[in-house]
Amino acid sequence: MSLTDWFLLGVAIVGIVLFLYGANYYEPVVGWVGVAFFAVAFVVFLTLYVRGELTKKPAQNP
């Protein structure tokens, strides 16, 4: 896994923790920030993955 993947995984985990904290202590702003962190990490990961697949050079056969 690349450094970007680890960073996005960390952001997603922080988002889940913030969501659970906000749900447990009735803090709606913290909960929604957690949802936003998780969603942004997911969308950025998918975007980078699709971009990498589309810009991949085909293998050259000798």
PDB file of C-alpha atoms in Angstrom:
ATOM      1  CA  MET A   1       0.000   0.000   0.000  1.00  0.00           C
ATOM      2  CA  SER A   2       1.226   3.448  -0.841  1.00  0.00           C
ATOM      3  CA  LEU A   3       1.506   6.373   1.528  1.00  0.00           C
ATOM      4  CA  THR A   4      -1.626   7.888  -0.004  1.00  0.00           C
ATOM      5  CA  ASP A   5      -3.596   4.731   0.725  1.00  0.00           C
ATOM      6  CA  TRP A   6      -2.458   4.727   4.356  1.00  0.00           C
ATOM      7  CA  PHE A   7      -3.349   8.410   4.714  1.00  0.00           C
ATOM      8  CA  LEU A   8      -6.832   7.900   3.277  1.00  0.00           C
ATOM      9  CA  LEU A   9      -7.357   4.867   5.499  1.00  0.00           C
ATOM     10  CA  GLY A  10      -6.391   6.996   8.497  1.00  0.00           C
ATOM     11  CA  VAL A  11      -8.814   9.740   7.481  1.00  0.00           C
ATOM     12  CA  ALA A  12     -11.591   7.165   7.082  1.00  0.00           C
ATOM     13  CA  ILE A  13     -10.870   5.695  10.528  1.00  0.00           C
ATOM     14  CA  VAL A  14     -10.853   9.162  12.095  1.00  0.00           C
ATOM     15  CA  GLY A  15     -14.175   9.815  10.374  1.00  0.00           C
ATOM     16  CA  ILE A  16     -15.691   6.653  11.823  1.00  0.00           C
ATOM     17  CA  VAL A  17     -14.403   7.489  15.306  1.00  0.00           C
ATOM     18  CA  LEU A  18     -15.744  11.047  15.093  1.00  0.00           C
ATOM     19  CA  PHE A  19     -19.109   9.765  13.918  1.00  0.00           C
ATOM     20  CA  LEU A  20     -19.314   7.308  16.802  1.00  0.00           C
ATOM     21  CA  TYR A  21     -18.225   9.973  19.290  1.00  0.00           C
ATOM     22  CA  GLY A  22     -20.819  12.409  17.979  1.00  0.00           C
ATOM     23  CA  ALA A  23     -23.527   9.759  18.119  1.00  0.00           C
ATOM     24  CA  ASN A  24     -22.610   8.738  21.658  1.00  0.00           C
ATOM     25  CA  TYR A  25     -22.425  12.245  23.147  1.00  0.00           C
ATOM     26  CA  TYR A  26     -25.209  13.811  21.056  1.00  0.00           C
ATOM     27  CA  GLU A  27     -22.855  16.175  19.228  1.00  0.00           C
ATOM     28  CA  PRO A  28     -24.360  16.470  15.752  1.00  0.00           C
ATOM     29  CA  VAL A  29     -21.605  18.681  14.327  1.00  0.00           C
ATOM     30  CA  VAL A  30     -18.878  16.215  15.309  1.00  0.00           C
ATOM     31  CA  GLY A  31     -20.921  13.338  13.895  1.00  0.00           C
ATOM     32  CA  TRP A  32     -21.449  15.063  10.569  1.00  0.00           C
ATOM     33  CA  VAL A  33     -17.765  15.983  10.348  1.00  0.00           C
ATOM     34  CA  GLY A  34     -17.000  12.295  10.830  1.00  0.00           C
ATOM     35  CA  VAL A  35     -19.403  11.335   8.059  1.00  0.00           C
ATOM     36  CA  ALA A  36     -17.818  13.952   5.800  1.00  0.00           C
ATOM     37  CA  PHE A  37     -14.278  12.689   6.545  1.00  0.00           C
ATOM     38  CA  PHE A  38     -15.293   9.121   5.750  1.00  0.00           C
ATOM     39  CA  ALA A  39     -17.122  10.109   2.550  1.00  0.00           C
ATOM     40  CA  VAL A  40     -14.275  12.311   1.309  1.00  0.00           C
ATOM     41  CA  ALA A  41     -11.693   9.595   1.968  1.00  0.00           C
ATOM     42  CA  PHE A  42     -13.822   7.069   0.076  1.00  0.00           C
ATOM     43  CA  VAL A  43     -14.406   9.383  -2.912  1.00  0.00           C
ATOM     44  CA  VAL A  44     -10.743  10.421  -3.149  1.00  0.00           C
ATOM     45  CA  PHE A  45      -9.616   6.784  -2.969  1.00  0.00           C
ATOM     46  CA  LEU A  46     -12.005   5.782  -5.753  1.00  0.00           C
ATOM     47  CA  THR A  47     -10.996   8.778  -7.869  1.00  0.00           C
ATOM     48  CA  LEU A  48      -7.287   8.013  -7.538  1.00  0.00           C
ATOM     49  CA  TYR A  49      -7.865   4.320  -8.236  1.00  0.00           C
ATOM     50  CA  VAL A  50      -9.897   4.986 -11.390  1.00  0.00           C
ATOM     51  CA  ARG A  51      -7.387   7.589 -12.581  1.00  0.00           C
ATOM     52  CA  GLY A  52      -4.548   5.126 -12.059  1.00  0.00           C
ATOM     53  CA  GLU A  53      -6.361   2.422 -14.012  1.00  0.00           C
ATOM     54  CA  LEU A  54      -7.214   4.762 -16.890  1.00  0.00           C
ATOM     55  CA  THR A  55      -3.695   6.162 -17.230  1.00  0.00           C
ATOM     56  CA  LYS A  56      -1.962   2.788 -16.943  1.00  0.00           C
ATOM     57  CA  LYS A  57       0.178   2.050 -19.972  1.00  0.00           C
ATOM     58  CA  PRO A  58      -0.511  -1.263 -21.695  1.00  0.00           C
ATOM     59  CA  ALA A  59       2.181  -3.923 -21.510  1.00  0.00           C
ATOM     60  CA  GLN A  60       4.384  -4.132 -24.582  1.00  0.00           C
ATOM     61  CA  ASN A  61       4.904  -7.627 -25.922  1.00  0.00           C
ATOM     62  CA  PRO A  62       8.260  -8.201 -27.667  1.00  0.00           C
TER      63      PRO A  62
END
